[in-house]
Amino acid sequence: MRSAWRDGVITHDAALLPLALSYPAALQTRVLPVLAEAAATAEGDAALAVIQAARPDLPGVQLAGAMQLARSGPPGAALTLLDALAAGPDRSVSVRAAVTAAELRLHHQEITPVQAADIFERQSLAWRGDRQEMAWRLRAVALRVQAGAWRAALEGLRDTARLTPEGEAGNADTTLLRDRVADVFRAMLVPGAPPVPPLDFVALSSEFAAYLPVGETGQRLTATLADTLLALDLPLRAREVLKPLLAGTPAGVGRAGIGARMAQLSLDAGAGADAEAVLAASVAPDLPPALAEQRVLIEARARAARNDRAGALTLLTTLGTAPADDLRAALLA
């Protein structure tokens, strides 16, 4: 019976099972648990039954039997066996039995995603230094995202990234961290996701600002953060958040819209000259009428704020809308 790891899954060749059973007992102790798990993973029930009959005393074989039972039998019996193995002295069997039991309980809604994540984190501490530890840590992060425990998920990613070779070298900007943090922030923006309290959203965005996603998702996230800051009456911080977004957005309608939002924030803060500079840096042709009007009105107010009333009135003559007429009347008055 041949066993190998392929993309994280044990595969097997049942034709080699007689050879494995001919090994000396000491070698069987090392080989048969791996082969039994391969059979359980690949639904090789017949091969697993042969191994169980030959060496039922091996904890690894018992674990494979519990895995097979969890897949096709009643959960109660599987959980009883898994819990017993998790309390046993064999660390490898104990850890894998504990996480298998956690997944089974989660599937049957006997525990919450957060409780399952706690189990995965505890077991990863008991099994250090290989790809399996990393997989369990990332599973814990995914479960916390599912539960809307955003801070715990992000902090778990940061701790996990430190275990990579880059993180051990003191470089926090690992590919793992950046990509996974981006995934967590994307999950925050999915309609129907557990809500993030505004202050928590601001704190998390600031703490993990260096790892925010780029592209359209990054723009949506930054715009949401700016709106949140405005709702908290923090316009100056909102303006600082929009700066990198404006710089990283190519010329066009999107950049013009960000420029209008940022210019309005500058104007609200009494910085009319800054508002004009932002508008000039985000000019784009063929804008939607509503956005084009918004930008002209902001620029007119910015000119008026620095006592260039004539310039403001000249700008307003290009518009024939009610808001432009109202602003022109206010300036003339």
Tab-separated table of C-alpha atoms in Angstrom:
chain	number	residue	atom	x	y	z
A	1	MET	CA	0.000	0.000	0.000
A	2	ARG	CA	1.677	3.216	-1.154
A	3	SER	CA	1.024	6.442	0.768
A	4	ALA	CA	1.965	9.961	-0.287
A	5	TRP	CA	0.990	13.562	0.241
A	6	ARG	CA	-0.560	15.203	-2.816
A	7	ASP	CA	-1.799	18.782	-2.343
A	8	GLY	CA	-2.184	18.189	1.357
A	9	VAL	CA	-4.177	14.910	1.012
A	10	ILE	CA	-2.879	11.429	1.744
A	11	THR	CA	-3.353	9.037	-1.170
A	12	HIS	CA	-2.853	5.313	-1.166
A	13	ASP	CA	-2.397	2.194	-3.288
A	14	ALA	CA	-4.149	-0.760	-1.624
A	15	ALA	CA	-2.181	-3.248	-3.719
A	16	LEU	CA	0.862	-2.680	-1.509
A	17	LEU	CA	-0.981	-3.398	1.756
A	18	PRO	CA	0.233	-7.050	2.054
A	19	LEU	CA	3.816	-5.802	1.866
A	20	ALA	CA	3.235	-3.320	4.687
A	21	LEU	CA	1.650	-6.032	6.846
A	22	SER	CA	4.741	-8.230	6.342
A	23	TYR	CA	7.012	-5.679	8.002
A	24	PRO	CA	8.387	-6.343	11.504
A	25	ALA	CA	6.183	-5.100	14.342
A	26	ALA	CA	8.429	-2.114	15.115
A	27	LEU	CA	8.249	-0.915	11.537
A	28	GLN	CA	4.512	-1.535	11.399
A	29	THR	CA	4.156	0.825	14.344
A	30	ARG	CA	5.571	3.598	12.189
A	31	VAL	CA	4.001	2.693	8.848
A	32	LEU	CA	0.523	1.340	9.481
A	33	PRO	CA	-0.966	4.454	11.145
A	34	VAL	CA	0.004	6.512	8.099
A	35	LEU	CA	-1.473	3.939	5.757
A	36	ALA	CA	-4.624	3.671	7.843
A	37	GLU	CA	-5.129	7.418	7.691
A	38	ALA	CA	-4.551	7.285	3.938
A	39	ALA	CA	-7.285	4.682	3.628
A	40	ALA	CA	-9.676	6.670	5.827
A	41	THR	CA	-9.025	9.870	3.896
A	42	ALA	CA	-9.484	8.173	0.511
A	43	GLU	CA	-12.544	6.178	1.656
A	44	GLY	CA	-10.608	2.942	1.411
A	45	ASP	CA	-12.794	1.181	3.958
A	46	ALA	CA	-11.727	-2.340	3.018
A	47	ALA	CA	-8.027	-1.550	3.394
A	48	LEU	CA	-8.681	0.237	6.682
A	49	ALA	CA	-10.577	-2.778	8.028
A	50	VAL	CA	-7.593	-5.023	7.256
A	51	ILE	CA	-5.205	-2.678	9.077
A	52	GLN	CA	-7.547	-2.378	12.051
A	53	ALA	CA	-7.784	-6.138	12.329
A	54	ALA	CA	-3.994	-6.496	12.183
A	55	ARG	CA	-3.020	-3.737	14.641
A	56	PRO	CA	-5.992	-2.384	16.611
A	57	ASP	CA	-3.611	-1.411	19.410
A	58	LEU	CA	-1.975	1.457	17.510
A	59	PRO	CA	-3.358	4.931	18.402
A	60	GLY	CA	-2.801	6.115	14.831
A	61	VAL	CA	-4.896	3.248	13.498
A	62	GLN	CA	-7.585	4.047	16.069
A	63	LEU	CA	-7.542	7.671	14.859
A	64	ALA	CA	-8.044	6.525	11.286
A	65	GLY	CA	-10.982	4.442	12.444
A	66	ALA	CA	-12.456	7.466	14.200
A	67	MET	CA	-12.015	9.554	11.046
A	68	GLN	CA	-13.800	6.896	9.003
A	69	LEU	CA	-16.588	6.731	11.590
A	70	ALA	CA	-16.933	10.529	11.575
A	71	ARG	CA	-17.302	10.434	7.804
A	72	SER	CA	-19.977	7.765	7.579
A	73	GLY	CA	-21.258	6.878	11.042
A	74	PRO	CA	-23.100	8.513	13.930
A	75	PRO	CA	-21.266	11.541	15.351
A	76	GLY	CA	-21.662	10.417	18.956
A	77	ALA	CA	-19.593	7.273	18.547
A	78	ALA	CA	-16.901	9.077	16.572
A	79	LEU	CA	-16.684	11.898	19.112
A	80	THR	CA	-16.363	9.450	22.023
A	81	LEU	CA	-13.378	7.805	20.335
A	82	LEU	CA	-11.845	11.103	19.217
A	83	ASP	CA	-12.096	12.606	22.712
A	84	ALA	CA	-10.400	9.554	24.192
A	85	LEU	CA	-7.583	9.787	21.665
A	86	ALA	CA	-7.229	13.558	22.253
A	87	ALA	CA	-6.580	12.802	25.928
A	88	GLY	CA	-3.978	10.157	25.099
A	89	PRO	CA	-0.182	10.366	25.388
A	90	ASP	CA	0.633	10.294	21.661
A	91	ARG	CA	0.984	13.981	20.784
A	92	SER	CA	0.511	13.571	17.044
A	93	VAL	CA	-2.647	11.518	17.512
A	94	SER	CA	-3.885	13.743	20.326
A	95	VAL	CA	-3.647	16.959	18.341
A	96	ARG	CA	-5.206	15.568	15.179
A	97	ALA	CA	-7.989	13.892	17.150
A	98	ALA	CA	-8.781	17.190	18.876
A	99	VAL	CA	-9.064	19.175	15.625
A	100	THR	CA	-11.053	16.397	13.929
A	101	ALA	CA	-13.481	16.408	16.856
A	102	ALA	CA	-13.720	20.199	16.638
A	103	GLU	CA	-14.628	20.049	12.953
A	104	LEU	CA	-17.212	17.343	13.623
A	105	ARG	CA	-18.808	19.290	16.476
A	106	LEU	CA	-18.821	22.442	14.360
A	107	HIS	CA	-20.491	20.574	11.492
A	108	HIS	CA	-23.245	19.403	13.842
A	109	GLN	CA	-23.518	22.878	15.438
A	110	GLU	CA	-22.458	21.639	18.849
A	111	ILE	CA	-19.890	24.449	19.109
A	112	THR	CA	-19.618	27.908	17.588
A	113	PRO	CA	-17.031	28.965	14.998
A	114	VAL	CA	-15.214	30.979	17.682
A	115	GLN	CA	-15.041	27.963	19.993
A	116	ALA	CA	-13.719	25.854	17.127
A	117	ALA	CA	-11.134	28.547	16.320
A	118	ASP	CA	-9.945	28.492	19.942
A	119	ILE	CA	-9.414	24.727	19.670
A	120	PHE	CA	-7.428	25.046	16.448
A	121	GLU	CA	-5.212	27.733	17.978
A	122	ARG	CA	-4.556	25.667	21.107
A	123	GLN	CA	-3.660	22.598	19.091
A	124	SER	CA	-1.369	24.565	16.791
A	125	LEU	CA	0.648	25.507	19.866
A	126	ALA	CA	1.029	21.823	20.684
A	127	TRP	CA	2.192	20.977	17.172
A	128	ARG	CA	4.847	23.442	16.049
A	129	GLY	CA	7.025	23.906	13.044
A	130	ASP	CA	5.477	22.394	9.931
A	131	ARG	CA	2.846	23.051	7.286
A	132	GLN	CA	0.136	21.451	9.416
A	133	GLU	CA	0.547	24.097	12.119
A	134	MET	CA	0.166	26.825	9.506
A	135	ALA	CA	-2.973	25.171	8.115
A	136	TRP	CA	-4.572	24.978	11.550
A	137	ARG	CA	-3.755	28.605	12.281
A	138	LEU	CA	-5.282	29.736	9.010
A	139	ARG	CA	-8.334	27.603	9.706
A	140	ALA	CA	-8.732	29.416	13.023
A	141	VAL	CA	-8.536	32.758	11.194
A	142	ALA	CA	-11.187	31.648	8.682
A	143	LEU	CA	-13.508	30.622	11.514
A	144	ARG	CA	-13.078	33.980	13.248
A	145	VAL	CA	-13.873	35.769	9.988
A	146	GLN	CA	-16.995	33.619	9.676
A	147	ALA	CA	-18.025	34.743	13.167
A	148	GLY	CA	-17.228	38.404	12.505
A	149	ALA	CA	-14.433	38.413	15.095
A	150	TRP	CA	-12.426	40.749	12.881
A	151	ARG	CA	-9.731	41.874	15.328
A	152	ALA	CA	-9.017	38.344	16.511
A	153	ALA	CA	-8.743	37.205	12.881
A	154	LEU	CA	-6.300	39.967	11.944
A	155	GLU	CA	-4.193	39.484	15.054
A	156	GLY	CA	-4.131	35.740	14.376
A	157	LEU	CA	-2.807	36.454	10.885
A	158	ARG	CA	-0.124	38.730	12.236
A	159	ASP	CA	0.999	36.062	14.702
A	160	THR	CA	0.951	33.423	11.973
A	161	ALA	CA	3.005	35.557	9.599
A	162	ARG	CA	5.739	35.780	12.217
A	163	LEU	CA	6.200	32.017	11.896
A	164	THR	CA	7.170	32.254	8.228
A	165	PRO	CA	10.848	32.547	7.275
A	166	GLU	CA	10.263	36.197	6.320
A	167	GLY	CA	8.573	36.911	9.622
A	168	GLU	CA	11.317	35.200	11.621
A	169	ALA	CA	13.791	37.470	9.837
A	170	GLY	CA	11.938	40.491	11.181
A	171	ASN	CA	10.108	41.355	7.970
A	172	ALA	CA	6.428	41.806	8.864
A	173	ASP	CA	5.452	42.506	5.259
A	174	THR	CA	5.081	38.869	4.241
A	175	THR	CA	3.029	37.740	1.285
A	176	LEU	CA	0.930	35.640	3.639
A	177	LEU	CA	0.081	38.611	5.827
A	178	ARG	CA	-0.702	41.001	2.998
A	179	ASP	CA	-2.894	38.603	1.019
A	180	ARG	CA	-4.790	37.238	4.006
A	181	VAL	CA	-5.329	40.650	5.595
A	182	ALA	CA	-6.765	41.809	2.295
A	183	ASP	CA	-9.135	38.817	2.383
A	184	VAL	CA	-10.330	39.748	5.877
A	185	PHE	CA	-11.023	43.338	4.885
A	186	ARG	CA	-12.834	42.141	1.769
A	187	ALA	CA	-15.018	39.962	3.999
A	188	MET	CA	-15.916	43.049	6.037
A	189	LEU	CA	-17.379	44.649	2.901
A	190	VAL	CA	-19.521	41.690	1.847
A	191	PRO	CA	-23.235	42.552	2.152
A	192	GLY	CA	-24.718	40.792	5.152
A	193	ALA	CA	-21.374	40.301	6.918
A	194	PRO	CA	-21.350	40.829	10.690
A	195	PRO	CA	-21.129	44.601	11.232
A	196	VAL	CA	-17.953	46.266	12.455
A	197	PRO	CA	-18.410	48.956	15.137
A	198	PRO	CA	-17.200	52.279	13.670
A	199	LEU	CA	-14.431	52.841	16.223
A	200	ASP	CA	-13.188	49.274	15.746
A	201	PHE	CA	-13.195	49.746	11.985
A	202	VAL	CA	-11.111	52.900	12.289
A	203	ALA	CA	-8.681	51.260	14.716
A	204	LEU	CA	-8.224	48.132	12.578
A	205	SER	CA	-7.803	50.110	9.371
A	206	SER	CA	-5.170	52.291	11.011
A	207	GLU	CA	-3.347	49.376	12.637
A	208	PHE	CA	-3.215	47.349	9.417
A	209	ALA	CA	-3.076	50.285	6.986
A	210	ALA	CA	0.141	49.023	5.383
A	211	TYR	CA	-1.600	45.806	4.334
A	212	LEU	CA	-4.901	47.104	2.966
A	213	PRO	CA	-5.894	45.605	-0.401
A	214	VAL	CA	-5.235	47.483	-3.610
A	215	GLY	CA	-7.501	48.034	-6.585
A	216	GLU	CA	-11.266	48.372	-6.471
A	217	THR	CA	-11.572	46.657	-3.096
A	218	GLY	CA	-9.023	49.021	-1.606
A	219	GLN	CA	-10.921	51.998	-2.990
A	220	ARG	CA	-14.193	50.768	-1.511
A	221	LEU	CA	-12.546	50.088	1.819
A	222	THR	CA	-10.842	53.469	1.981
A	223	ALA	CA	-14.039	55.269	0.989
A	224	THR	CA	-15.941	53.380	3.685
A	225	LEU	CA	-13.273	54.309	6.207
A	226	ALA	CA	-13.523	57.970	5.200
A	227	ASP	CA	-17.308	57.891	5.612
A	228	THR	CA	-16.899	56.272	9.014
A	229	LEU	CA	-14.455	58.960	10.111
A	230	LEU	CA	-16.856	61.651	8.948
A	231	ALA	CA	-19.668	60.037	10.915
A	232	LEU	CA	-17.397	60.176	13.963
A	233	ASP	CA	-16.776	63.901	13.275
A	234	LEU	CA	-13.138	63.351	12.320
A	235	PRO	CA	-12.896	65.139	8.937
A	236	LEU	CA	-9.157	65.792	9.082
A	237	ARG	CA	-8.396	62.109	9.612
A	238	ALA	CA	-10.796	61.219	6.809
A	239	ARG	CA	-8.867	63.543	4.503
A	240	GLU	CA	-5.577	61.859	5.398
A	241	VAL	CA	-7.123	58.470	4.652
A	242	LEU	CA	-8.188	59.639	1.187
A	243	LYS	CA	-4.745	60.960	0.234
A	244	PRO	CA	-3.159	57.609	-0.674
A	245	LEU	CA	-6.377	56.515	-2.357
A	246	LEU	CA	-6.316	59.589	-4.608
A	247	ALA	CA	-2.635	59.076	-5.393
A	248	GLY	CA	-3.158	55.441	-6.358
A	249	THR	CA	-6.261	55.887	-8.514
A	250	PRO	CA	-5.725	56.430	-12.258
A	251	ALA	CA	-7.191	59.475	-13.981
A	252	GLY	CA	-10.867	59.179	-14.731
A	253	VAL	CA	-14.270	59.316	-13.108
A	254	GLY	CA	-13.133	57.391	-10.022
A	255	ARG	CA	-10.250	59.754	-9.332
A	256	ALA	CA	-12.490	62.792	-9.952
A	257	GLY	CA	-15.012	61.475	-7.432
A	258	ILE	CA	-12.361	60.878	-4.791
A	259	GLY	CA	-10.971	64.352	-5.476
A	260	ALA	CA	-14.415	65.890	-4.964
A	261	ARG	CA	-14.844	64.098	-1.645
A	262	MET	CA	-11.374	65.091	-0.455
A	263	ALA	CA	-11.794	68.703	-1.642
A	264	GLN	CA	-15.060	68.981	0.281
A	265	LEU	CA	-13.289	67.768	3.420
A	266	SER	CA	-10.563	70.384	2.926
A	267	LEU	CA	-13.202	73.061	2.397
A	268	ASP	CA	-15.066	71.997	5.548
A	269	ALA	CA	-11.778	72.305	7.444
A	270	GLY	CA	-11.311	75.884	6.176
A	271	ALA	CA	-8.533	74.985	3.720
A	272	GLY	CA	-9.933	76.452	0.505
A	273	ALA	CA	-6.567	76.545	-1.269
A	274	ASP	CA	-6.055	72.840	-0.563
A	275	ALA	CA	-9.524	72.098	-1.932
A	276	GLU	CA	-8.669	73.840	-5.198
A	277	ALA	CA	-5.366	71.984	-5.439
A	278	VAL	CA	-7.067	68.626	-4.983
A	279	LEU	CA	-9.657	69.450	-7.635
A	280	ALA	CA	-6.914	70.493	-10.046
A	281	ALA	CA	-5.073	67.224	-9.421
A	282	SER	CA	-8.154	65.117	-10.149
A	283	VAL	CA	-9.479	66.733	-13.335
A	284	ALA	CA	-11.042	64.337	-15.837
A	285	PRO	CA	-13.043	64.814	-19.044
A	286	ASP	CA	-16.583	63.617	-19.712
A	287	LEU	CA	-17.699	63.398	-16.100
A	288	PRO	CA	-21.275	62.497	-15.184
A	289	PRO	CA	-23.329	65.725	-14.877
A	290	ALA	CA	-23.943	65.336	-11.136
A	291	LEU	CA	-20.221	64.883	-10.382
A	292	ALA	CA	-19.212	67.725	-12.695
A	293	GLU	CA	-21.686	70.038	-10.951
A	294	GLN	CA	-20.479	68.948	-7.522
A	295	ARG	CA	-16.875	69.757	-8.396
A	296	VAL	CA	-17.763	73.220	-9.784
A	297	LEU	CA	-19.772	74.082	-6.670
A	298	ILE	CA	-16.907	73.016	-4.401
A	299	GLU	CA	-14.385	75.036	-6.401
A	300	ALA	CA	-16.671	78.092	-6.333
A	301	ARG	CA	-16.993	77.858	-2.564
A	302	ALA	CA	-13.227	77.398	-2.266
A	303	ARG	CA	-12.581	80.560	-4.318
A	304	ALA	CA	-15.103	82.493	-2.254
A	305	ALA	CA	-13.409	81.261	0.921
A	306	ARG	CA	-10.198	82.969	-0.138
A	307	ASN	CA	-12.092	86.162	-1.090
A	308	ASP	CA	-12.089	85.546	-4.847
A	309	ARG	CA	-15.801	86.194	-5.214
A	310	ALA	CA	-15.484	87.261	-8.831
A	311	GLY	CA	-13.764	84.021	-9.726
A	312	ALA	CA	-16.447	82.061	-7.902
A	313	LEU	CA	-19.244	83.872	-9.767
A	314	THR	CA	-17.517	83.264	-13.090
A	315	LEU	CA	-17.389	79.535	-12.384
A	316	LEU	CA	-21.053	79.442	-11.454
A	317	THR	CA	-22.088	80.960	-14.766
A	318	THR	CA	-21.088	77.687	-16.412
A	319	LEU	CA	-23.897	75.944	-14.533
A	320	GLY	CA	-27.578	76.468	-15.028
A	321	THR	CA	-28.788	74.490	-12.031
A	322	ALA	CA	-30.754	75.460	-8.951
A	323	PRO	CA	-27.853	74.794	-6.521
A	324	ALA	CA	-25.611	77.051	-8.644
A	325	ASP	CA	-28.250	79.799	-8.652
A	326	ASP	CA	-28.621	79.531	-4.885
A	327	LEU	CA	-24.875	79.806	-4.319
A	328	ARG	CA	-24.578	82.724	-6.760
A	329	ALA	CA	-27.387	84.535	-4.942
A	330	ALA	CA	-25.701	83.933	-1.585
A	331	LEU	CA	-22.393	85.336	-2.881
A	332	LEU	CA	-24.056	88.405	-4.396
A	333	ALA	CA	-25.954	89.026	-1.188
